[in-house]
Structure formats: C-alpha cells, structure tokens
Coordinates of C-alpha atoms in Angstrom, one line a residue:
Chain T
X23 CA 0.0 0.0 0.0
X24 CA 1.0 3.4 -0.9
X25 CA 1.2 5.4 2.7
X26 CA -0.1 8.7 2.9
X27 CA 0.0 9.8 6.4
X28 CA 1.8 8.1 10.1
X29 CA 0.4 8.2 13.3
X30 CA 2.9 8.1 15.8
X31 CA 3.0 7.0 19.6
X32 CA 5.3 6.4 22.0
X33 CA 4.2 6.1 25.8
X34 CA 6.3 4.8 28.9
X35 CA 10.1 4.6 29.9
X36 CA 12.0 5.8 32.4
X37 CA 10.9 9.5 32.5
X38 CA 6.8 8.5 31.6
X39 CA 6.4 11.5 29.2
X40 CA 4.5 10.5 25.6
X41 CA 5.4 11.8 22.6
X42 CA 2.6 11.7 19.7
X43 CA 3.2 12.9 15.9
X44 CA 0.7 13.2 13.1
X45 CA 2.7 13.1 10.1
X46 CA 1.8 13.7 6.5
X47 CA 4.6 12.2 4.8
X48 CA 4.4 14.9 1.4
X49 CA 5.3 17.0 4.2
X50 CA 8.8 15.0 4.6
X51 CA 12.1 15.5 2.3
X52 CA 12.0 13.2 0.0
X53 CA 14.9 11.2 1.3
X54 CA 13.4 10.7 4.7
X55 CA 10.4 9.5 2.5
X56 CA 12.1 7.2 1.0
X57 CA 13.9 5.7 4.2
X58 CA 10.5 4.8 6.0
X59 CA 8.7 3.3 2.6
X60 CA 11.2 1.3 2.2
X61 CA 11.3 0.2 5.9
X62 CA 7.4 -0.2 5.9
X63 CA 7.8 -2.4 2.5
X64 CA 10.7 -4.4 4.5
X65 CA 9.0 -5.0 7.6
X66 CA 5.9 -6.2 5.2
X67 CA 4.0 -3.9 8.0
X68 CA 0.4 -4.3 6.5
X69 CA 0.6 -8.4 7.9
X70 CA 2.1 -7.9 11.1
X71 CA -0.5 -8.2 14.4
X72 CA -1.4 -5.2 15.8
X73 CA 0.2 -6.4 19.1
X74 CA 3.8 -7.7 19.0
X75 CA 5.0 -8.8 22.9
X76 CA 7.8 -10.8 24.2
X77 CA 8.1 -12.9 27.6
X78 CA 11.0 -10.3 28.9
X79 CA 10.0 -8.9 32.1
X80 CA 11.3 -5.1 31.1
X81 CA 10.6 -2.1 33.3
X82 CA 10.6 1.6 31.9
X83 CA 10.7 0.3 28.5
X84 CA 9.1 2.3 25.6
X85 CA 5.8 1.3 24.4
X86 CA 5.4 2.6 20.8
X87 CA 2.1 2.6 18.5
X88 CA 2.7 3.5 14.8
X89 CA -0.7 3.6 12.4
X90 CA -0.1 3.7 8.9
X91 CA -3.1 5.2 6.3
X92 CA -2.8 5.0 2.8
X93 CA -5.7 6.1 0.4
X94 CA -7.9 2.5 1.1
X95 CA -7.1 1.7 4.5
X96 CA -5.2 1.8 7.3
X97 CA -3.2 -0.6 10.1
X98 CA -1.7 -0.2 13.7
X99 CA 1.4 -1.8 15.6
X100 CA 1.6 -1.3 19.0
X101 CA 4.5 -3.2 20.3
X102 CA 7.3 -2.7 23.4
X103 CA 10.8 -1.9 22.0
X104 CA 12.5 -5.5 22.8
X105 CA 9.4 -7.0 20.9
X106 CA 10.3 -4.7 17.8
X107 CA 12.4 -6.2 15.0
X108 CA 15.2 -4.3 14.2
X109 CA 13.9 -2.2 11.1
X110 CA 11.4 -1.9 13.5
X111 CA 13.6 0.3 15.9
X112 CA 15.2 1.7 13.0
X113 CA 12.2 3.2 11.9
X114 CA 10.9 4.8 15.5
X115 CA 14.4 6.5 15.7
X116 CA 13.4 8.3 12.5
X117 CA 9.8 8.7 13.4
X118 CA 11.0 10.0 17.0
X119 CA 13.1 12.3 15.3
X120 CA 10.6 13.6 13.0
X121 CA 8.0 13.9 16.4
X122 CA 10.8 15.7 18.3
X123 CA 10.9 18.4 15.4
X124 CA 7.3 18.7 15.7
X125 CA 7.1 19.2 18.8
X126 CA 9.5 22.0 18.8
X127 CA 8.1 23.6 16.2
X128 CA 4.3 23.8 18.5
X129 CA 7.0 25.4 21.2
Chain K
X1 CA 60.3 -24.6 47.5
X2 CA 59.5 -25.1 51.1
X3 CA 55.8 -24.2 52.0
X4 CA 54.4 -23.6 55.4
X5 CA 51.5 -26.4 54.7
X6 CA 47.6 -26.0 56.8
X7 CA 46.4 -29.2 58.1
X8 CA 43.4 -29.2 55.6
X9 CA 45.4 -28.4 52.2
X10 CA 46.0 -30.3 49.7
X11 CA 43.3 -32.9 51.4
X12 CA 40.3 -31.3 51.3
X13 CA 38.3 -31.7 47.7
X14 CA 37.4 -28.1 46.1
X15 CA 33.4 -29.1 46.5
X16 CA 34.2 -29.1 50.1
X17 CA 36.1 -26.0 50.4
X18 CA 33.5 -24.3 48.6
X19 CA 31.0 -25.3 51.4
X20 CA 32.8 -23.9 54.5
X21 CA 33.3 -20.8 52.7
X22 CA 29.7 -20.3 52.4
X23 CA 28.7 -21.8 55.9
X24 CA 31.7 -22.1 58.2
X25 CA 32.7 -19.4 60.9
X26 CA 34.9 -16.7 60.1
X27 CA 38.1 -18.4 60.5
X28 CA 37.2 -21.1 58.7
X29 CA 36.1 -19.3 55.9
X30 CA 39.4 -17.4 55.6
X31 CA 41.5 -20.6 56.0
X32 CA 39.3 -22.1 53.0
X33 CA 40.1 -19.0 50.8
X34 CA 43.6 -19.3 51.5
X35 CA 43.6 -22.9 50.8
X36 CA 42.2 -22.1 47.7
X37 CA 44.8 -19.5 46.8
X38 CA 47.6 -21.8 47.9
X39 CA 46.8 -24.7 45.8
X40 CA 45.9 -22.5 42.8
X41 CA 49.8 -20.6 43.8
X42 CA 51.2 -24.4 43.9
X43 CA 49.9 -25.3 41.1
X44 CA 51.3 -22.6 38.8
X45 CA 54.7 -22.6 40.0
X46 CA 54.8 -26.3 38.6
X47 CA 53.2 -25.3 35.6
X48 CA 55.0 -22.1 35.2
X49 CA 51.8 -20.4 34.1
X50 CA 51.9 -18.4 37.2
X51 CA 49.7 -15.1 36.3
X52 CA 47.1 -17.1 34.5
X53 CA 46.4 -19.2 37.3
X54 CA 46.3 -15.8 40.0
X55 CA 43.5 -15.1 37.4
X56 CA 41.9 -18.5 37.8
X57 CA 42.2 -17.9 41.6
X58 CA 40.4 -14.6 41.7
X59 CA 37.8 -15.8 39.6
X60 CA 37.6 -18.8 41.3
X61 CA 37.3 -16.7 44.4
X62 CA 34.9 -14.7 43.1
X63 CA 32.3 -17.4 41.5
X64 CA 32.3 -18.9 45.5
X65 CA 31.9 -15.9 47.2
X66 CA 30.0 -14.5 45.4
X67 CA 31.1 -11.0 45.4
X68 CA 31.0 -7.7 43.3
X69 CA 31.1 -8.5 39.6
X70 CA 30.0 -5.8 37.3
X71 CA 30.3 -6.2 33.6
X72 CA 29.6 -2.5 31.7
X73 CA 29.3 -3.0 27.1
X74 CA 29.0 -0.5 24.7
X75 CA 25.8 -1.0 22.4
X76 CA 27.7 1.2 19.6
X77 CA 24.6 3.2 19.1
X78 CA 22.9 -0.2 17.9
X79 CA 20.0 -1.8 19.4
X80 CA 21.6 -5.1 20.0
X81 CA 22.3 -6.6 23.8
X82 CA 24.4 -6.7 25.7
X83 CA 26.9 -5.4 22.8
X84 CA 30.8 -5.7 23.6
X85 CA 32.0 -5.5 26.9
X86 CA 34.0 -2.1 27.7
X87 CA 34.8 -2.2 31.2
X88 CA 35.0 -5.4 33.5
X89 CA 35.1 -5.3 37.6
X90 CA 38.0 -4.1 38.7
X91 CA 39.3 -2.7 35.4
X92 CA 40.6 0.8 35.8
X93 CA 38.2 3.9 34.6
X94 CA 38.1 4.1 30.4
X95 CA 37.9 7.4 28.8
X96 CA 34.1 7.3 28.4
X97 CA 31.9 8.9 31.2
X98 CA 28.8 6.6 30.6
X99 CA 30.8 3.9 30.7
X100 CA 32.6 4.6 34.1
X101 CA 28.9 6.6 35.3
X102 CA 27.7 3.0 34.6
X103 CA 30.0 1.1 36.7
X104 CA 30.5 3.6 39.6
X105 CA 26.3 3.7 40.1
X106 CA 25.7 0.2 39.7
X107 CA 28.6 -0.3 42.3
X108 CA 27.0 2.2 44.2
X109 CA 24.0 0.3 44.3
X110 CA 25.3 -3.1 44.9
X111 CA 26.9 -1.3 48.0
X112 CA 23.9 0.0 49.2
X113 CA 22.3 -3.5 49.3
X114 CA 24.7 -5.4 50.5
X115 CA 26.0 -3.4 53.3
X116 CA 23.3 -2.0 55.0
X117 CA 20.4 -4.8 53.7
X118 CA 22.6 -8.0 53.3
X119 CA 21.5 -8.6 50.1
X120 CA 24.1 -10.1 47.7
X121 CA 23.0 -8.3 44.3
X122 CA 19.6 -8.6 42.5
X123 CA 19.3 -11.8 43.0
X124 CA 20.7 -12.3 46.3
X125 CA 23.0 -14.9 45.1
X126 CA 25.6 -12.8 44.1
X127 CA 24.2 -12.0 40.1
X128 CA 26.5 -10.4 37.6
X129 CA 25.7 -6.4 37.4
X130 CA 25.7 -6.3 33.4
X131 CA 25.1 -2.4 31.9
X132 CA 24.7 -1.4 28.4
X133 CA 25.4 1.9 27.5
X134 CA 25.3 4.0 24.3
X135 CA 21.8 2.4 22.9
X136 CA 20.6 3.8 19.8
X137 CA 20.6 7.0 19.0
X138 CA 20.0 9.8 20.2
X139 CA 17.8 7.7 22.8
X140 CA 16.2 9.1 25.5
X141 CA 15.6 6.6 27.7
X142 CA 17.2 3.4 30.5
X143 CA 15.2 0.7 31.2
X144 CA 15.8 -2.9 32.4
X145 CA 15.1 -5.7 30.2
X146 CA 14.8 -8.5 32.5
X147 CA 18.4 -9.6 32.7
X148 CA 20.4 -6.1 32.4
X149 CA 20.4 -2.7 32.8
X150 CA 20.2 -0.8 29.6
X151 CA 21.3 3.6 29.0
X152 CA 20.8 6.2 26.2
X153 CA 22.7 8.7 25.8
X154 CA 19.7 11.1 25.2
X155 CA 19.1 13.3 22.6
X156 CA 20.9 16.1 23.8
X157 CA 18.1 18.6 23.6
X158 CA 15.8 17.2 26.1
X159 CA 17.2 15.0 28.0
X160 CA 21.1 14.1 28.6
X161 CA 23.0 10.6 29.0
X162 CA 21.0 8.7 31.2
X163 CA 23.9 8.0 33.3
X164 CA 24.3 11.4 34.5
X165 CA 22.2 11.2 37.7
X166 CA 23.1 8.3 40.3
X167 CA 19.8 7.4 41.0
X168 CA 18.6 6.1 37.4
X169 CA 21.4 3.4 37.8
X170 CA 19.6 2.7 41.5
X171 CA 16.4 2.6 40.2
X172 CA 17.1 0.2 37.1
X173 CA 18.7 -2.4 39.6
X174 CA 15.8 -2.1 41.7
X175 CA 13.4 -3.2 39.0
X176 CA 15.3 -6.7 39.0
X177 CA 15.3 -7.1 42.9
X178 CA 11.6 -6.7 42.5
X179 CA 11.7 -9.1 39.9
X180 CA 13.3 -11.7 42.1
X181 CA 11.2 -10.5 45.5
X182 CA 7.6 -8.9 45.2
X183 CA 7.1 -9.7 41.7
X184 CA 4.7 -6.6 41.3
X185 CA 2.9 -6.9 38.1
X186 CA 4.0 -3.6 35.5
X187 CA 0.3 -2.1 35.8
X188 CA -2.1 0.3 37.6
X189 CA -1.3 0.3 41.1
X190 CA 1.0 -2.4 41.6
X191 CA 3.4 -1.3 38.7
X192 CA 3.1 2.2 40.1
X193 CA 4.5 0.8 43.6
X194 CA 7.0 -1.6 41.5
X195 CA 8.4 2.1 40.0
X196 CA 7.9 3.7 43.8
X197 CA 10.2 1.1 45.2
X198 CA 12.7 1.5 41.7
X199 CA 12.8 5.6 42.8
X200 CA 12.9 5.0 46.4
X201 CA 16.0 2.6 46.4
X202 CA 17.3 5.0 43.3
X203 CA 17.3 8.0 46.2
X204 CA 18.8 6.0 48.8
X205 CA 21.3 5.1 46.5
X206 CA 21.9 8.5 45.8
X207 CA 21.7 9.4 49.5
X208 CA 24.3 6.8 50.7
X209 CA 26.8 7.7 47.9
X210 CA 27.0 11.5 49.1
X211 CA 26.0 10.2 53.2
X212 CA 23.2 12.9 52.9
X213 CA 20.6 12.7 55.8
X214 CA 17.2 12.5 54.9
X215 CA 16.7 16.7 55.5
X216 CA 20.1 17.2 53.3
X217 CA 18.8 14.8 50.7
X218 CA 17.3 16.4 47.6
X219 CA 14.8 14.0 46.9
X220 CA 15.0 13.9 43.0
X221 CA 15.1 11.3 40.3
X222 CA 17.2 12.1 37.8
X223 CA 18.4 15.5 38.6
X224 CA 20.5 16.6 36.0
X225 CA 18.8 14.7 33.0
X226 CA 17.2 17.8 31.6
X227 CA 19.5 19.1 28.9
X228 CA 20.0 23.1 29.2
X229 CA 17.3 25.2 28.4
X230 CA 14.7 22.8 29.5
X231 CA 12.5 24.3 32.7
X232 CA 13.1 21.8 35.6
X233 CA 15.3 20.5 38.2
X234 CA 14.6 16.5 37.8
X235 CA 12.2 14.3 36.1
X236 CA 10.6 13.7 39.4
X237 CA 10.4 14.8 43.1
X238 CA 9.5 12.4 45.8
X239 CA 9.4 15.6 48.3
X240 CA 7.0 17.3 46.1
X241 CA 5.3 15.2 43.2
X242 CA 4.3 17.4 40.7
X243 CA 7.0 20.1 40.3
X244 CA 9.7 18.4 38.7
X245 CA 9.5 20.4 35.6
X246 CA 7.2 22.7 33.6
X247 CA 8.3 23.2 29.8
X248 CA 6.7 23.7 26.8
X249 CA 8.2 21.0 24.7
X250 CA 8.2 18.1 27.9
X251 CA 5.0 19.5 29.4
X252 CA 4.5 19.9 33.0
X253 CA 5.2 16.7 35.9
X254 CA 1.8 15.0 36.3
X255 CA 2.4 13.6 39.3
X256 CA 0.1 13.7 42.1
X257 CA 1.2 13.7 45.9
X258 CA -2.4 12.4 47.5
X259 CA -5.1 9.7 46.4
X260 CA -7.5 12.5 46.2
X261 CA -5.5 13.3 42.7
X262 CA -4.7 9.7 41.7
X263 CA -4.3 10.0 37.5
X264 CA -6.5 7.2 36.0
X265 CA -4.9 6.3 32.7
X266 CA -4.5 3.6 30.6
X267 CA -1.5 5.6 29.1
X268 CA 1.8 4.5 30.4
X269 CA 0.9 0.8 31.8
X270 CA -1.9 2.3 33.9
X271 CA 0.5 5.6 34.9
X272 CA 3.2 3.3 36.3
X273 CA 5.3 6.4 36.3
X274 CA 2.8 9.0 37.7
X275 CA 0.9 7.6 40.5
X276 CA 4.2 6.6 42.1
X277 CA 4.2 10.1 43.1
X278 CA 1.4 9.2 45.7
X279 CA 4.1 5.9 47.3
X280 CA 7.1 8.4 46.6
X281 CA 6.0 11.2 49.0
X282 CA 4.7 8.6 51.2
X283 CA 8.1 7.2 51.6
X284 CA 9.9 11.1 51.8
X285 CA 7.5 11.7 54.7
X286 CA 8.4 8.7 56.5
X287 CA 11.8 9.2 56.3
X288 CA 12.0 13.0 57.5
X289 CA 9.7 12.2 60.4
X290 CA 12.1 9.2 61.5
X291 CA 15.5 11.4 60.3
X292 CA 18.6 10.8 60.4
X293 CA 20.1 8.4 57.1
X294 CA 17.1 7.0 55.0
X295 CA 18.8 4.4 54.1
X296 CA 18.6 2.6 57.7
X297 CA 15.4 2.8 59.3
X298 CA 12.7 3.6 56.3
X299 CA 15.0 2.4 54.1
X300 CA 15.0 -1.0 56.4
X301 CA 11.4 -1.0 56.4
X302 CA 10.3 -0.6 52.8
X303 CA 13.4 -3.4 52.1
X304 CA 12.0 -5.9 54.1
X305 CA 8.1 -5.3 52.7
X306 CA 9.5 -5.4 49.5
X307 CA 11.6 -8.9 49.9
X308 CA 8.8 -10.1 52.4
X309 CA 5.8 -8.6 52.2
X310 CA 4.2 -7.6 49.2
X311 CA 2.6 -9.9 46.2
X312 CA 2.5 -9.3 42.6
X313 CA -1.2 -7.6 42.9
X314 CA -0.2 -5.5 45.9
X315 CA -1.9 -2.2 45.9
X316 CA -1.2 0.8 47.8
X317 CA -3.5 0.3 50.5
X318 CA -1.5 -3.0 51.1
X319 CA 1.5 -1.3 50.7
X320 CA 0.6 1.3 53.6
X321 CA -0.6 -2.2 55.8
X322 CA 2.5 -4.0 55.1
X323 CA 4.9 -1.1 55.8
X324 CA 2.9 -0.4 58.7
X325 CA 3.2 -3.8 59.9
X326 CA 6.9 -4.4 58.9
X327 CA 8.2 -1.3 60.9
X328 CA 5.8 -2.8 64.1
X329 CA 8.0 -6.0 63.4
X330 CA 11.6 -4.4 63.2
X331 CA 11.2 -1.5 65.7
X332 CA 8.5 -2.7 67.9
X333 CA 4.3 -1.3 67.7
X334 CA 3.5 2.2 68.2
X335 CA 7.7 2.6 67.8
X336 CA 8.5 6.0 67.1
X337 CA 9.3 4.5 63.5
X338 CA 5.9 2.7 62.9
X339 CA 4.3 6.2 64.2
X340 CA 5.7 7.3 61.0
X341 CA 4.9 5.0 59.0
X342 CA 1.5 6.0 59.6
X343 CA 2.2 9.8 59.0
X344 CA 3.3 9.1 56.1
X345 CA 0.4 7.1 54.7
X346 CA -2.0 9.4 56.5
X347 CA -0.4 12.5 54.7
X348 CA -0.8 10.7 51.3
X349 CA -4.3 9.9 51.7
X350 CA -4.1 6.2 52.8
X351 CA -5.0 5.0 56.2
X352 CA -2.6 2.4 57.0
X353 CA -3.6 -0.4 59.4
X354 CA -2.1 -3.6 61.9
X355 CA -3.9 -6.1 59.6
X356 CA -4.8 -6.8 55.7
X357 CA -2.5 -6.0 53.1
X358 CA -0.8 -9.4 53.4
X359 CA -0.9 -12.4 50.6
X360 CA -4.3 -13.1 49.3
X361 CA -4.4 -16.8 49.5
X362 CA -5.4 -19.0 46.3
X363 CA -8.1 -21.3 47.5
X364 CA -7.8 -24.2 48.6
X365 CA -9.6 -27.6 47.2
X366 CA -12.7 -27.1 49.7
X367 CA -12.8 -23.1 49.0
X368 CA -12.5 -24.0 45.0
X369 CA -15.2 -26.4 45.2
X370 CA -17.6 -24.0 47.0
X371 CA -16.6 -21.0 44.5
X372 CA -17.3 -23.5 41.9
X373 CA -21.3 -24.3 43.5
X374 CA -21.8 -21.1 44.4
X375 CA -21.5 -21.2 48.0
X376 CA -18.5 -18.7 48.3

C-alpha cells in the first residue's frame, strides 16, 4: 500500500512522558520518504499483528504505536521496544526524530 | 620450595572448600580462601603459568563468594544486547563517562544493598551487574530488560545521557530485585509501587553515595537529565510530586502527591510512572519524620516489605498495611518509626492499618469447590 499519512505514539520509559506525531509524509524531504517506505515495505507492515510482545519482564521500556493510512485503509502496531524487529527500531528513531521536530516547532 | 603447609590443604576436595566458605565461621572461611589460593599458587609454580592461574584464583574466588562482579558493554549506538564488553570489575576507569557513570552507580548500588540490607545483588545470590550503555541513537531513555540494565545517551536537547544522575542506575537495579522479591505486576497500582520502590531505592542510593541525611537529601530522580534550556530541576520529586518540571516542549510533571488526585490512565501501563508520586512522597515523609540516614530505618522497612511482604497484585492500600506492619516488626508497635509510617500514609491519603494488606491466598480444594457451587 502506498502510505499517505503516520500516526505516531510512543508512551512509557523511564521518565513516563508521551510523545505523539501526526505526520503527512508529502510533508517530509523526500529522502526521509524514501527511508520509511522502504522500511514499511521491509517489515511487510500491512501483515504484522497489531500487538507484538515478548516474555521479557522489562521495566521503563518504551511502548510505541505507529498507524499507517494510505488512500484505502489503514493498520496499527503497537508493540514494546525488545518485541520490535530491528527495522522496526530503525524506523521509531526516524519517526522519534521527526515527532521531536514537531514538537519543537508547537513550542 | 619449602611451604608452610595448613592441616586441611591439599586434602580437602574443592566441592568441600567451597562449602565452608559459604557456611563455616569466620576463620574457617578465611583458612578455605587461602587454601584455595595456595593450591591454585602451587599449582602454577609447577606449571609455570603463574599469572594465568592468579586469574583462575580470583575468579575462582569470586564465582564462591560471590562478590562484586560488574560487567559494563557499549551497544555502539545499535540496538543489540548486551553489545561488547568495555569495562569489566576491577578494570581501571576508560575514557568514556557513561561507561565509568555506569560502573561507579551500579557499584554504588550493589553497595547500598549489601552493606546496610545484606542482600548479595539482585538476586541475592551474588548475580553479575551487566550495563549497556550508548543504545541507539539519540535515545532518550534506561530501562531494564529483564536480565540487564540498559542507558541512552539522550538526545541532547531534552534529555542528557542517562547515566548522569546516580539514582537512574539505582532505580534500574531495583526493578530486578523486584523481579526476584515482590514480583509486582508492571500495571495500575501495583506497577506504580514496583516504580515507587525502583525511585525509592534509586534516592537511597543516591543518599548513601553522598552520606546525605534525609533533610540534606534532595529527593530527585534524575536531577540533571534535563538538557539546558529545559525548565526543571529532575524528572521527578519524591518531596514534592508534581513540580519536577514545567516546559513547553516536555509538558508539566503530572504527578500527584495524594489519592485524592490519583491520574487514572490507561497511558503508560496504567500511569506506572505518575501515580508513584502518591508511594514516593509517602516514603519522603516517612523518612523525614524518622530522620537521620534514609537508608537505615525507612529504608529498612520498605526493604523488608518489598523482599517479604508484598505480592505481585499489591496495591497501595497493602502497601501502607505491610509497611505499617513491617516497621511494628523491626522496631517494635506504636515505635516512634511505625508512628511514621503512619504519617506518612496518612499525609498521602491512605489509612494504613495492623492487619490486611498481606498475601491473598489461592483457595484451597474445599474453597474452590464451594466457589465453583456457588457457595463462596
């Protein structure tokens, strides 16, 4: 699917403050576009369940929820960071990143 | 080589060395230690391998006693555990603050719960301290992932190196003593009093490293973690939840000091991380009223409800009973200390009382039977 627009999420850790992003990706460069369609089409996001979870007992971990729309429809992951694959975590650093910016930018 | 030979070398087997170190008096102990040294010595100077086997020794000494062992990696920026090691116990500082931050805090910590509680590291059995700094990028965040501690280095804006303040490396460590002891599930009210105990132990730690009494102490988690320009002191304040910071980019502390402003969320495992405040200031007023160092009497008494006391579903109500209870036990009933107790409960919202709070007991084959007809 062709994504159109990100929902980000990410709740938790050690200092329990969320950070939240609505991002229109024609809004992005077209590099960092790039980067996370290609990370999306890598993780195969559209058939992975909407919870991933491991058995690790982890405390102040990161919980992170990422909804992806395109034009026809539209899927959540929620998952804890150690459940994550690693393109997984690749793609919250940018996503973090891109909610930091935002949330500057409100300041 | 002439040696000066002790009746029990060279006939006692190791197995049996290794049990008089762990259960014999004193003297014994130290004659088994030397025994152990001597053979190892012995044996080298025959094999002319002498420094590897003074290794062997020390690490034999070490995996019987028990003792110290910290292991600190470097995660590269990557995301995977533990990463390569960077600094090993004993090893001289490296040129990386986190690193050595790492190792001094978790020492720090081990210190604080083996000298004063008796406990032999997170376990209690005398389990390796591994630390894992430099995760990701730009990551703003520690946690502990079951088996290790893990730090960020922040992003530099918000938040520094996670390292920076003492008290992060106490409260990580504490998270796996709970794992081990009180098991208190990661949600609503018993995850907030599994992070309460994580900043309570984190401050004591803290405390103990500077030998600040409990009016000296400063009574924040993670002072020093804001990066310049951000409005606040700390990300928290166990003397008064709620003021920690006020920014426009982090927001403002959300944590509530009384029951009366208890945050129900399902944000944040239930507000693990906000309604500690309530247990937090519960704990600061406890410890003020009894004065002196934290780390003996309150600290004593939230240490043994925490190894003894409390279940996984705990809540704070059973919290304030257990406490109440455990100081009644260690300093005797209506003690100055469980007096307290009691204040500091009372001033948090929570009437804390002799009974209830304890283990709720799964029924047994009768009880099931009558839950099962309807009769219980």
């Amino acid at each position: 699917m062709e994504a159109k627009r990100i929902k980000f999420e990410r709740t938790g850790g050690f200092a329990g403050i969320r950070l939240a992003a609505d991002i229109k990706l024609d809004d992005l460069p077209q590099e960092q576009v790039h980067q996370i369609l290609e990370l999306l089409d890598d993780l195969d996001f559209d058939q992975l369940p909407e919870q991933l979870t491991d058995n690790r007992q982890v405390a102040d971990g990161f919980t992170y929820s990422v909804t992806v729309i395109s034009e026809k429809r539209q899927h959540t992951v929620t998952t804890s960071e150690t459940a994550a694959p690693e393109k997984m975590s690749s793609m919250f650093e940018i996503l973090t990143q891109i909610a930091r910016q935002q949330a500057r930018k409100k300041k | 080589m002439h040696h000066h030979r002790n009746p029990i070398h060279c006939i006692l087997p190791p197995h049996v060395l290794k049990e008089i170190v762990a259960n014999g008096t004193e003297t014994q102990k130290q004659t088994a230690l030397d025994t152990i040294n001597a053979s190892v010595v012995l044996r080298a100077e025959r094999s002319k391998m002498a420094e590897y086997r003074m290794e062997f020794a020390a690490a034999t000494i070490q995996a019987i006693t028990g003792g110290k062992e910290r292991i600190i990696y470097d995660a590269q920026n990557g995301s995977s555990l533990p990463g390569p090691a960077v600094r090993k116990e004993g090893e001289p500082p490296v040129g990386d603050v986190a690193v050595n931050e790492a190792y001094d805090g978790s020492g720090w910590t081990y210190d604080l719960y083996n000298d004063i509680y008796g406990r032999n590291s997170i376990d209690g059995k005398g389990m390796r301290l591994d630390s894992t700094v430099h995760y990701q990028r730009n990551y703003d965040n520690a946690f502990w992932d079951g088996k290790q501690m893990v730090y960020g280095d922040g992003d530099g804006e918000l938040f520094n190196r996670f390292t920076i303040a003492i008290d992060v490396m106490g409260h990580e460590l504490t998270h796996g003593v709970t794992q081990y002891e009180a098991k208190l599930t990661y949600s609503q009210q018993p995850g907030a009093l599994n992070e309460s105990m994580s900043d309570v132990f984190g401050s004591l730690v803290k405390q103990y490293s500077l030998k600040q009494t409990a009016v000296e102490a400063d009574w924040l988690i993670g002072q020093g973690l804001l990066a310049a320009g951000v409005n606040g002191v700390a990300l928290r304040s166990m003397k008064a939840p709620g003021t920690a910071y006020d920014d426009p980019v982090l927001g403002k502390d959300p944590q509530p000091a009384h029951m009366k402003d208890y945050v129900n969320t399902i944000s944040d495992n239930g507000g693990v991380h906000i309604n500690s405040g309530i247990p937090n200031h519960a704990f600061y007023v406890v410890a003020t009223q009894i004065g002196g160092s934290a780390w003996e009497k309150a600290g004593q008494i939230w240490y043994v409800t925490l190894r003894d006391k409390l279940t996984s579903n705990s809540n704070f109500q059973d919290c304030a009973n257990l406490t109440y209870q455990a100081a009644a036990d260690l300093f005797g009933a209506n003690s100055l200390e469980q007096q307290a107790v009691l204040k500091g409960w009372s001033e948090v919202g929570i009437d804390a009382t002799a009974t209830g709070g304890g283990t709720t007991p799964a029924p047994g084959c009768l009880g099931s039977l009558l839950k099962l007809i309807g009769a219980a």
